[in-house]
mmCIF file of C-alpha atoms in Angstrom:
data_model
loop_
_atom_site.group_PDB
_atom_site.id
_atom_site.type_symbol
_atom_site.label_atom_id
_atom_site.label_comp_id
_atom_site.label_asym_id
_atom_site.label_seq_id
_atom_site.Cartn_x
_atom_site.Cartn_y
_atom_site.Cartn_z
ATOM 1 C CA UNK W 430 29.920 32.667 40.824
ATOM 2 C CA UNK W 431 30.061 32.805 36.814
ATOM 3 C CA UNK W 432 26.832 34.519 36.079
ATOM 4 C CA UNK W 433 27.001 34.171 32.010
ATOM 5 C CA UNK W 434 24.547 33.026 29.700
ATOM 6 C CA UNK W 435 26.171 31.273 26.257
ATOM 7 C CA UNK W 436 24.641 31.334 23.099
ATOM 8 C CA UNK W 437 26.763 28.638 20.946
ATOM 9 C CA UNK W 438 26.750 30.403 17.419
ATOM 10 C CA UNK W 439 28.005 27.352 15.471
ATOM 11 C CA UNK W 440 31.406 26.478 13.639
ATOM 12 C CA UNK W 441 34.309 28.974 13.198
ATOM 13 C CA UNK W 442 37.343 27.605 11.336
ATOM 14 C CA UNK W 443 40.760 29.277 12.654
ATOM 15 C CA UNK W 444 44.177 27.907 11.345
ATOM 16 C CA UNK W 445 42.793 24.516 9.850
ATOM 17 C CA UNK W 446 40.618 23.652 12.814
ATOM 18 C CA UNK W 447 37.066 23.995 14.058
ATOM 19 C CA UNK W 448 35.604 25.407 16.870
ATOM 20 C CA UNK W 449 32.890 26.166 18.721
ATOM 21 C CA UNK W 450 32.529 30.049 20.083
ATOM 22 C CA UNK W 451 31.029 30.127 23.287
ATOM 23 C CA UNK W 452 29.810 33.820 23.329
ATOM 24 C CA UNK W 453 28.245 35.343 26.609
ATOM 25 C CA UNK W 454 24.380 36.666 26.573
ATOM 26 C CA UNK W 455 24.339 40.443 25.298
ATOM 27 C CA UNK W 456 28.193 40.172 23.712
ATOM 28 C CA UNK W 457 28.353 42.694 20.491
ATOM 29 C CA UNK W 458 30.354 44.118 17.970
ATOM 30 C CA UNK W 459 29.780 47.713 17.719
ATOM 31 C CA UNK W 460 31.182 49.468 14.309
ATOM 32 C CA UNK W 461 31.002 53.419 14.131
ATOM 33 C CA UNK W 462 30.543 55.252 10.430
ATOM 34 C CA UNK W 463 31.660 58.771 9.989
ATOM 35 C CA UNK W 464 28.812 58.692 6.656
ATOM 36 C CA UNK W 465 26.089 57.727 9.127
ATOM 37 C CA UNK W 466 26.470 59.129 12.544
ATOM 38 C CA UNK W 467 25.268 55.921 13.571
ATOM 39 C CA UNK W 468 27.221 52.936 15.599
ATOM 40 C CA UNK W 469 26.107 49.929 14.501
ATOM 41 C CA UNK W 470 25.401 46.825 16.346
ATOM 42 C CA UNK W 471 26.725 43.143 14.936
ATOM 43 C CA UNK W 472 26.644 39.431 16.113
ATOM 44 C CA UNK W 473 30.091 39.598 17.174
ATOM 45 C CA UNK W 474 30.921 35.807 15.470
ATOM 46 C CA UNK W 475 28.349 35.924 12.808
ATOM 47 C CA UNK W 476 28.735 39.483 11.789
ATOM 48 C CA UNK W 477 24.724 39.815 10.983
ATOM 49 C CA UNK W 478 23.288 43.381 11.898
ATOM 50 C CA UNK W 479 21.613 43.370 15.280
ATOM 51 C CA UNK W 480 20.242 47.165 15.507
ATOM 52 C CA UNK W 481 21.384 51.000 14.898
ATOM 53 C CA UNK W 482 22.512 51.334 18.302
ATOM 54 C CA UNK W 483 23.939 54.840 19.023
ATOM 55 C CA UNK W 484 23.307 57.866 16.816
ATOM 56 C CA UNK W 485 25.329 60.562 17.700
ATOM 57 C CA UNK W 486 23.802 63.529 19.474
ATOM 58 C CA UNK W 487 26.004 66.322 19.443
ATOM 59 C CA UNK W 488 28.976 64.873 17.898
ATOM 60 C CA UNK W 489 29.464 64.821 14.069
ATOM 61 C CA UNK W 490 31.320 61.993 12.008
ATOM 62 C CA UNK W 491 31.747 59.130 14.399
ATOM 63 C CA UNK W 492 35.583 58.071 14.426
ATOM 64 C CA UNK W 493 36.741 56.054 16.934
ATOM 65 C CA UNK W 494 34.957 53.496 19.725
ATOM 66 C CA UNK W 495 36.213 52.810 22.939
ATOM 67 C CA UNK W 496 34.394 50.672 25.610
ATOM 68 C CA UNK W 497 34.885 50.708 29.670
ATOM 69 C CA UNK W 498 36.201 47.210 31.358
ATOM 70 C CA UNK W 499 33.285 45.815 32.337
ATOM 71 C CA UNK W 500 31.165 46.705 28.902
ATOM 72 C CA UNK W 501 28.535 49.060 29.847
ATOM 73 C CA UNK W 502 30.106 52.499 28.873
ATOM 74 C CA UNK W 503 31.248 53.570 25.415
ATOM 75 C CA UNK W 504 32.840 56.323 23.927
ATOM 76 C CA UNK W 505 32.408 58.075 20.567
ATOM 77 C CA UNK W 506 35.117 60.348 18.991
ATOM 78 C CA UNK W 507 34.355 62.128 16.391
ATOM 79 C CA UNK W 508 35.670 65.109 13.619
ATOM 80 C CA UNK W 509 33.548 67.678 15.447
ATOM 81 C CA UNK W 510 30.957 68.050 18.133
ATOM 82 C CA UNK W 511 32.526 66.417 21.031
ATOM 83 C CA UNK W 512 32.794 62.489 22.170
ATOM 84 C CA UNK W 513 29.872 61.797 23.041
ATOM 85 C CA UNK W 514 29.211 59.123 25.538
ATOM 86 C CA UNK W 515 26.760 55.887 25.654
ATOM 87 C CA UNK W 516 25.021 53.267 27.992
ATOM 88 C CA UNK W 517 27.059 50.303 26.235
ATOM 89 C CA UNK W 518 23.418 47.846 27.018
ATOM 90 C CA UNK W 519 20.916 49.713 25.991
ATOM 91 C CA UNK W 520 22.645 52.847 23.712
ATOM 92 C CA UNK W 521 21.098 55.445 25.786
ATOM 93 C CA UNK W 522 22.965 58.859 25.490
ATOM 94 C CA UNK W 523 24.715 59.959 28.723
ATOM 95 C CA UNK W 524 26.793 62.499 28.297
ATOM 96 C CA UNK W 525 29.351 64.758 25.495
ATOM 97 C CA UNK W 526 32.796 65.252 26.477
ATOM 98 C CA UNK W 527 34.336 68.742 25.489
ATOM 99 C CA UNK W 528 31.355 69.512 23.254
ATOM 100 C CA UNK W 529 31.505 71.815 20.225
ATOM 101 C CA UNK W 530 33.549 73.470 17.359
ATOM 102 C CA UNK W 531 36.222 74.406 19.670
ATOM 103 C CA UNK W 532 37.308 70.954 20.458
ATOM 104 C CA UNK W 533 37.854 70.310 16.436
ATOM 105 C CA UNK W 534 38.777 66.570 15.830
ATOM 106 C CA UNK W 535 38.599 64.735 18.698
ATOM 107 C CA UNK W 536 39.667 61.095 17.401
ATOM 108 C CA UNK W 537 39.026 58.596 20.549
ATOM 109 C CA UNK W 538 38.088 58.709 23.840
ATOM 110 C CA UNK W 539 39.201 56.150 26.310
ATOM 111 C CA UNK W 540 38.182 55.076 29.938
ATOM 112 C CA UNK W 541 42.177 55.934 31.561
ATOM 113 C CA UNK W 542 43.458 53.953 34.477
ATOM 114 C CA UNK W 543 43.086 57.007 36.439
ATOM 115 C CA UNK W 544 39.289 56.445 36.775
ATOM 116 C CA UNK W 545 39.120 59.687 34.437
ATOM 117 C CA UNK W 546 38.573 59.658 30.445
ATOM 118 C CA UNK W 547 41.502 60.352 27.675
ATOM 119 C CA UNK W 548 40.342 62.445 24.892
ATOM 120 C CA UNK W 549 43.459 63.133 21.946
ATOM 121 C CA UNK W 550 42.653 66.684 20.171
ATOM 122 C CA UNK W 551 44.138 67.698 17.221
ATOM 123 C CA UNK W 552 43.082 71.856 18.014
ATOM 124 C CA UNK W 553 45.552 70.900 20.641
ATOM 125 C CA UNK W 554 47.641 68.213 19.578
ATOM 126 C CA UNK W 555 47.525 66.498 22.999
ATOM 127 C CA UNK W 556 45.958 64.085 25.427
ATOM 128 C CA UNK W 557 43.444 65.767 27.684
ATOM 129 C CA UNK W 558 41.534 64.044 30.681
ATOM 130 C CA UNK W 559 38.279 64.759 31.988
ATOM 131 C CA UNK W 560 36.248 63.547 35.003
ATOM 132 C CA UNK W 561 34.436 60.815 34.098
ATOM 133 C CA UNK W 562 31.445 61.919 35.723
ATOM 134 C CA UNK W 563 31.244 65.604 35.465
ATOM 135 C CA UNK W 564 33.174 65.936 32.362
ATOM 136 C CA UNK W 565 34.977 68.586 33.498
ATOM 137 C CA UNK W 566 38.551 69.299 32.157
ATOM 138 C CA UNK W 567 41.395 68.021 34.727
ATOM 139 C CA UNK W 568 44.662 68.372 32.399
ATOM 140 C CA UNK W 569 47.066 67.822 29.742
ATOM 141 C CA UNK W 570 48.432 64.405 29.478
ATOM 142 C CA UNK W 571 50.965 64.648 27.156
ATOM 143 C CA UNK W 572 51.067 66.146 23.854
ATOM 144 C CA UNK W 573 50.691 64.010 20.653
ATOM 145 C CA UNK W 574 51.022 65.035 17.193
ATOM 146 C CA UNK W 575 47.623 64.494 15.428
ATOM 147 C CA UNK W 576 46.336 62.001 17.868
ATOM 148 C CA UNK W 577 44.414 59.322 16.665
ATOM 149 C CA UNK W 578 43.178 55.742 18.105
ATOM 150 C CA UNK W 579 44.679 54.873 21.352
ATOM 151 C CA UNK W 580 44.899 51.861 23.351
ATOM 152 C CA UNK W 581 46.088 50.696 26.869
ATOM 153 C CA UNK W 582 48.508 48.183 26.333
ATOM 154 C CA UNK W 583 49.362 44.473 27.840
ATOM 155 C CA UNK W 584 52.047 46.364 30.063
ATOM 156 C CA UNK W 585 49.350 48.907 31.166
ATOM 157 C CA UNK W 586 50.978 51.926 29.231
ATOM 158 C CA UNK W 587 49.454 54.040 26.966
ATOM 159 C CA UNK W 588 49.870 53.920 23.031
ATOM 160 C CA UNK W 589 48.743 56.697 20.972
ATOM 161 C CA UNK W 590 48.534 56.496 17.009
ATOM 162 C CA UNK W 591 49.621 59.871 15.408
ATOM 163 C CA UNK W 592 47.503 60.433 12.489
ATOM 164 C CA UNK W 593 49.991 63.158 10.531
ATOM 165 C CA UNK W 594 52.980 62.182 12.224
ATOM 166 C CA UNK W 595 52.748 58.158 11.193
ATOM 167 C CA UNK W 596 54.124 56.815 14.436
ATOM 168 C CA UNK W 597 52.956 55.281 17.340
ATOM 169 C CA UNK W 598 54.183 56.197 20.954
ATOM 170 C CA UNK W 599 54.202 54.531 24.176
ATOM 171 C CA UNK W 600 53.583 56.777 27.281
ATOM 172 C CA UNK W 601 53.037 55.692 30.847
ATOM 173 C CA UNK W 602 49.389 55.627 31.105
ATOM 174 C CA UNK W 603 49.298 57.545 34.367
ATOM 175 C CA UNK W 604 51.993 60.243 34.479
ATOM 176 C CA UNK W 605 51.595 60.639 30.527
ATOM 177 C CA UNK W 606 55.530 60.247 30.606
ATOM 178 C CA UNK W 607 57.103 59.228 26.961
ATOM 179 C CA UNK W 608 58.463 55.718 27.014
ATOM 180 C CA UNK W 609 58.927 54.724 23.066
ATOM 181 C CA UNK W 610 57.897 55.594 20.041
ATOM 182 C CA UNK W 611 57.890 53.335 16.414
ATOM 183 C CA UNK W 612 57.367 55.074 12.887
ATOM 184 C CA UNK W 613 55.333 53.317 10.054
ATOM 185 C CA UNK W 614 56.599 52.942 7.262
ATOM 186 C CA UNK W 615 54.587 54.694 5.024
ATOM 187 C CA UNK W 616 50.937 56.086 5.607
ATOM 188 C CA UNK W 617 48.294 57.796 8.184
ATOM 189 C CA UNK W 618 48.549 55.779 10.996
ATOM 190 C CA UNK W 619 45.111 55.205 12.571
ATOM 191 C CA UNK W 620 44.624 52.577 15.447
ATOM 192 C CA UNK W 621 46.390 49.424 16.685
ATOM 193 C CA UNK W 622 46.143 46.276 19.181
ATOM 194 C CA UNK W 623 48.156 43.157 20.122
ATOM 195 C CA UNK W 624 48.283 39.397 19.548
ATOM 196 C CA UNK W 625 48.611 37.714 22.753
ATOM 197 C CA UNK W 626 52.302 37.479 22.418
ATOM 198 C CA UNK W 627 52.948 41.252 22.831
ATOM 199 C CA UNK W 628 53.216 41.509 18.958
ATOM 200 C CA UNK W 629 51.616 44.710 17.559
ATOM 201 C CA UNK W 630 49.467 45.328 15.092
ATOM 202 C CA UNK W 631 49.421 48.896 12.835
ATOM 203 C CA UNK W 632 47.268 50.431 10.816
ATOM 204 C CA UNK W 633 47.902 53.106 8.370
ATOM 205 C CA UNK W 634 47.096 54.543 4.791
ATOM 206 C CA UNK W 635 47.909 57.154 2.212
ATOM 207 C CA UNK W 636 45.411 58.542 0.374
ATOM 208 C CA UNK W 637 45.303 58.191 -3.192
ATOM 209 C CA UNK W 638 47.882 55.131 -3.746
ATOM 210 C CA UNK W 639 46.316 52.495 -2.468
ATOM 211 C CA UNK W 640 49.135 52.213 0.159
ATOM 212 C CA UNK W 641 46.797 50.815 3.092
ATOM 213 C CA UNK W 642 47.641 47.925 5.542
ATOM 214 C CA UNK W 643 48.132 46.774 8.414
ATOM 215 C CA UNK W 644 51.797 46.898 10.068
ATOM 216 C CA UNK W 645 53.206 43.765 12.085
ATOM 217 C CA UNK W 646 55.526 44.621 14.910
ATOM 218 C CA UNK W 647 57.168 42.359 17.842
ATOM 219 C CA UNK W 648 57.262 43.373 21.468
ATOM 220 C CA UNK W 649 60.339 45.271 21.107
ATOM 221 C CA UNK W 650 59.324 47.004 17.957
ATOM 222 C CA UNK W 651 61.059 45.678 15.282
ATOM 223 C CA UNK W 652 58.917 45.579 11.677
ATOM 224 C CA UNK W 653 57.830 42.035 10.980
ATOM 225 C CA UNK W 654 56.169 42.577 7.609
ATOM 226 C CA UNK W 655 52.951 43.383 6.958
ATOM 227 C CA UNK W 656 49.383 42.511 5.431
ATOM 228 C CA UNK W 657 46.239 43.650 3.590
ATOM 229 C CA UNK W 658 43.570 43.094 1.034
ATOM 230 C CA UNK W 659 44.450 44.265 -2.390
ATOM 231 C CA UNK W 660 41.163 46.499 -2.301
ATOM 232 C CA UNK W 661 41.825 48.293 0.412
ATOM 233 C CA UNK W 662 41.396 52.536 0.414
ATOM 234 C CA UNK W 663 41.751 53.371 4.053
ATOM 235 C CA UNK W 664 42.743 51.151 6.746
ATOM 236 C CA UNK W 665 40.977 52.678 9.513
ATOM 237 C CA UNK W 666 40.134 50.364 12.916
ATOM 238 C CA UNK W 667 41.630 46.847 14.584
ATOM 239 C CA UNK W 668 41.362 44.665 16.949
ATOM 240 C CA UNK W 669 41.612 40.903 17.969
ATOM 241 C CA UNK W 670 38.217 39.304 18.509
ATOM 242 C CA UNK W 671 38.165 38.115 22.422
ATOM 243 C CA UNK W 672 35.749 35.106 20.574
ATOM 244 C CA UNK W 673 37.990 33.569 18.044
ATOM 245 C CA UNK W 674 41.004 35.426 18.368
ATOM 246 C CA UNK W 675 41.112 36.526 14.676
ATOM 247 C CA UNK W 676 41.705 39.756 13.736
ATOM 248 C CA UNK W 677 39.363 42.353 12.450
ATOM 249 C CA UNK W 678 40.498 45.055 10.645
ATOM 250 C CA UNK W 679 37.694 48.130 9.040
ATOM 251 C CA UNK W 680 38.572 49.628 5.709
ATOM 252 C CA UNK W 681 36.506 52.552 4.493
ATOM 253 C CA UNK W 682 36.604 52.098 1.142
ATOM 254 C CA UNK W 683 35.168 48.669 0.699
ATOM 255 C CA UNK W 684 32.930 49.770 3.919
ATOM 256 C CA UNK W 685 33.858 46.346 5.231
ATOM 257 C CA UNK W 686 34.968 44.377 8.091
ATOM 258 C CA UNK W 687 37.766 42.311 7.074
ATOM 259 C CA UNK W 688 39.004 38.779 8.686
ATOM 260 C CA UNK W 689 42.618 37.485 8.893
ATOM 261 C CA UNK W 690 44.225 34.617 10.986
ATOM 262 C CA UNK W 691 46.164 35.480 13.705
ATOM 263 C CA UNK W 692 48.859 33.082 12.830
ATOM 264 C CA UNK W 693 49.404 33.179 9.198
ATOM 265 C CA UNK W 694 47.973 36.809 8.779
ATOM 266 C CA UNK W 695 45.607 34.674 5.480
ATOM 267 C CA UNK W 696 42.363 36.926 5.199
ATOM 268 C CA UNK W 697 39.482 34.283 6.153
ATOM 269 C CA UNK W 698 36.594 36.773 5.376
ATOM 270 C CA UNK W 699 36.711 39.781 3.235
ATOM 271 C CA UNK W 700 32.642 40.664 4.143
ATOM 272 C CA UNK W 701 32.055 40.124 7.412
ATOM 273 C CA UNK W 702 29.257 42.646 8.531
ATOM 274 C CA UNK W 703 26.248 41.399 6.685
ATOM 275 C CA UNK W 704 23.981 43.215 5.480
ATOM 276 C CA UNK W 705 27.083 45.520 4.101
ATOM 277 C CA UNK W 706 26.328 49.020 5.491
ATOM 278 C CA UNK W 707 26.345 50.546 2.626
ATOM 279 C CA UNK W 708 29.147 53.031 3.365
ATOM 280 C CA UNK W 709 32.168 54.574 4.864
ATOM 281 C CA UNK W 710 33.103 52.813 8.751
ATOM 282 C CA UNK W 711 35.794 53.734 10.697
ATOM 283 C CA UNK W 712 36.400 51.933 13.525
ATOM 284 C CA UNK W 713 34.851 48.508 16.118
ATOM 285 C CA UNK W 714 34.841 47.104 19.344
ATOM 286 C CA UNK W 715 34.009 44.476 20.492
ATOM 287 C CA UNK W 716 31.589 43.882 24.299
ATOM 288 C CA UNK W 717 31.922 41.282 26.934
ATOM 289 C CA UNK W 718 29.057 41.967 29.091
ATOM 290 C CA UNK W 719 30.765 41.658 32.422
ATOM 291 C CA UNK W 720 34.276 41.122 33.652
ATOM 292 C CA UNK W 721 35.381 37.671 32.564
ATOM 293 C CA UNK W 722 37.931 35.156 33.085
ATOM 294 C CA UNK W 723 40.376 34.239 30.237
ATOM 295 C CA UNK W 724 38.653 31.250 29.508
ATOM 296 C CA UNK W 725 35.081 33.359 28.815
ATOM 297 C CA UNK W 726 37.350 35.674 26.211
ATOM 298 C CA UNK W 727 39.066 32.497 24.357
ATOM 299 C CA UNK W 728 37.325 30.287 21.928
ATOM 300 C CA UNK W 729 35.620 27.775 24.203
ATOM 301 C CA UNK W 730 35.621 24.622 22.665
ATOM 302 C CA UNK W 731 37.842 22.236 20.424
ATOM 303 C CA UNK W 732 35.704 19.804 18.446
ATOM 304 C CA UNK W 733 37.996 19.106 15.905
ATOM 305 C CA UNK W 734 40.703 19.276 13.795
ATOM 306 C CA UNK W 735 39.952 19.215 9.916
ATOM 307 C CA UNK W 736 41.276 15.898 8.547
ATOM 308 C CA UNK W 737 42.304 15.565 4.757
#
């Protein structure tokens, strides 16, 4: 029994055609700000500002934000203090993960397939899990060079961004077992995801040269080109948007969510999150409420196509 409430949230135009987003009651996009210590909630289609959702408790300089499967958990990295965990509905603090100064920059945590949570340290330069519940220590995963965003990946491995390094590498998710790894070609690589072919999708920066983008890969791992927006300062968060299937990348210079097509890799929207917050974000995520079927995650609708 589908138990969703839609809110229809008007016309979105992807690759010369309209459609109607079908977005289930209590979807959001949450962006984190390492400035504010706050994560922000967002209309996840309209990008207007919903609420300050999650301030950080004992965590300092919100980094990256991961959510559980089903939407109701969320972790909070961060470059000291912990990752500090949240009720994904309401924004009520639960819990910190390995909690202060010792920990040092601890970029992302994420929900593993063990039923445990993946923390990446760079005191350690590894991947540590802890019981989800307790938040007790369990053991190295694997070690990573600077580890920065992470993601499980259409195959169900792991991929871990290495902030100093500038490579991404595939482990098994599980055993923590190196599979691949894939360099960038220039910059700090922070965070990735994947188009719905496999394809992958990089980002990275160097400070000072204006050197930030976002990296296109195939399924194999071959460098397909690349994209940005001239103003860019530091590349920081991605992902594709389970509501229109564009892609959403965070800069931290122009403190912006940016828009590009998933096909042509054009930026539709170079100001998404209005009002602008004002300053620095690092990373987003978007929330289905519940476990969904493909057909909840994809834009709903065709009305139709634009005619010249």
């Amino acid at each position: 029994m589908i138990r969703h409430a839609y809110r229809p949230v008007g016309l979105t135009l992807v690759a010369g055609m309209i459609l109607l987003v079908a977005v289930p009651a209590g979807a959001s996009l949450f962006v984190s700000s390492d400035v504010f210590n706050v994560v922000g909630e967002y209309d996840p289609v309209t990008g207007n500002h919903l609420s300050a959702f999650a301030p950080s408790v004992n965590a300092n300089g919100q980094l990256g934000v991961k959510l559980n499967d089903t939407g109701d958990r969320m972790l909070v990295g961060s470059f000291g203090g912990g990752v500090d965990e949240f009720d994904a509905n309401t924004g009520a603090y639960i819990k910190t993960f390995n909690p202060g100064v010792a920990g040092g920059t601890q970029w992302a945590g994420l929900y593993a397939p063990t039923g445990g949570v993946y923390i990446g340290s760079w005191t350690t330069n590894d991947i540590r899990e802890y019981d989800a519940v307790t938040g007790a220590f369990i053991r190295v995963v694997t070690p990573v060079d600077g580890p920065a965003d992470m993601r499980i990946g259409p195959n169900g491995n792991l991929y871990v961004c290495s902030w100093g390094a500038s490579y991404v590498t595939e482990f098994d998710a599980v055993t923590g077992a190196f599979i691949a790894q894939f360099p960038q070609p220039a910059g700090r690589t922070n965070d990735l995801d994947f188009l719905p072919n496999g394809d992958v999708l990089v980002t990275s920066w160097i400070p000072g040269n204006g050197n930030s983008r976002v990296w296109h890969y195939d399924s194999l791992y071959n460098l397909l080109g690349s994209f940005n927006n001239p103003g860019w300062g530091n590349t920081h968060g991605i992902e594709v948007s389970p509501f229109d299937g564009n892609i959403y990348v965070v800069d931290g210079v122009t403190a912006q969510v940016h828009v590009f097509d998933p096909v042509t890799f054009v930026e539709l929207d170079s100001a998404f999150l209005n009002p602008h917050p004002g300053g620095k974000i690092v990373d987003l995520a978007f929330r289905i409420p519940e476990p969904a079927t493909l057909g909840l995650m994809l834009p709903a609708l065709l009305l139709l196509r634009r005619r010249r």
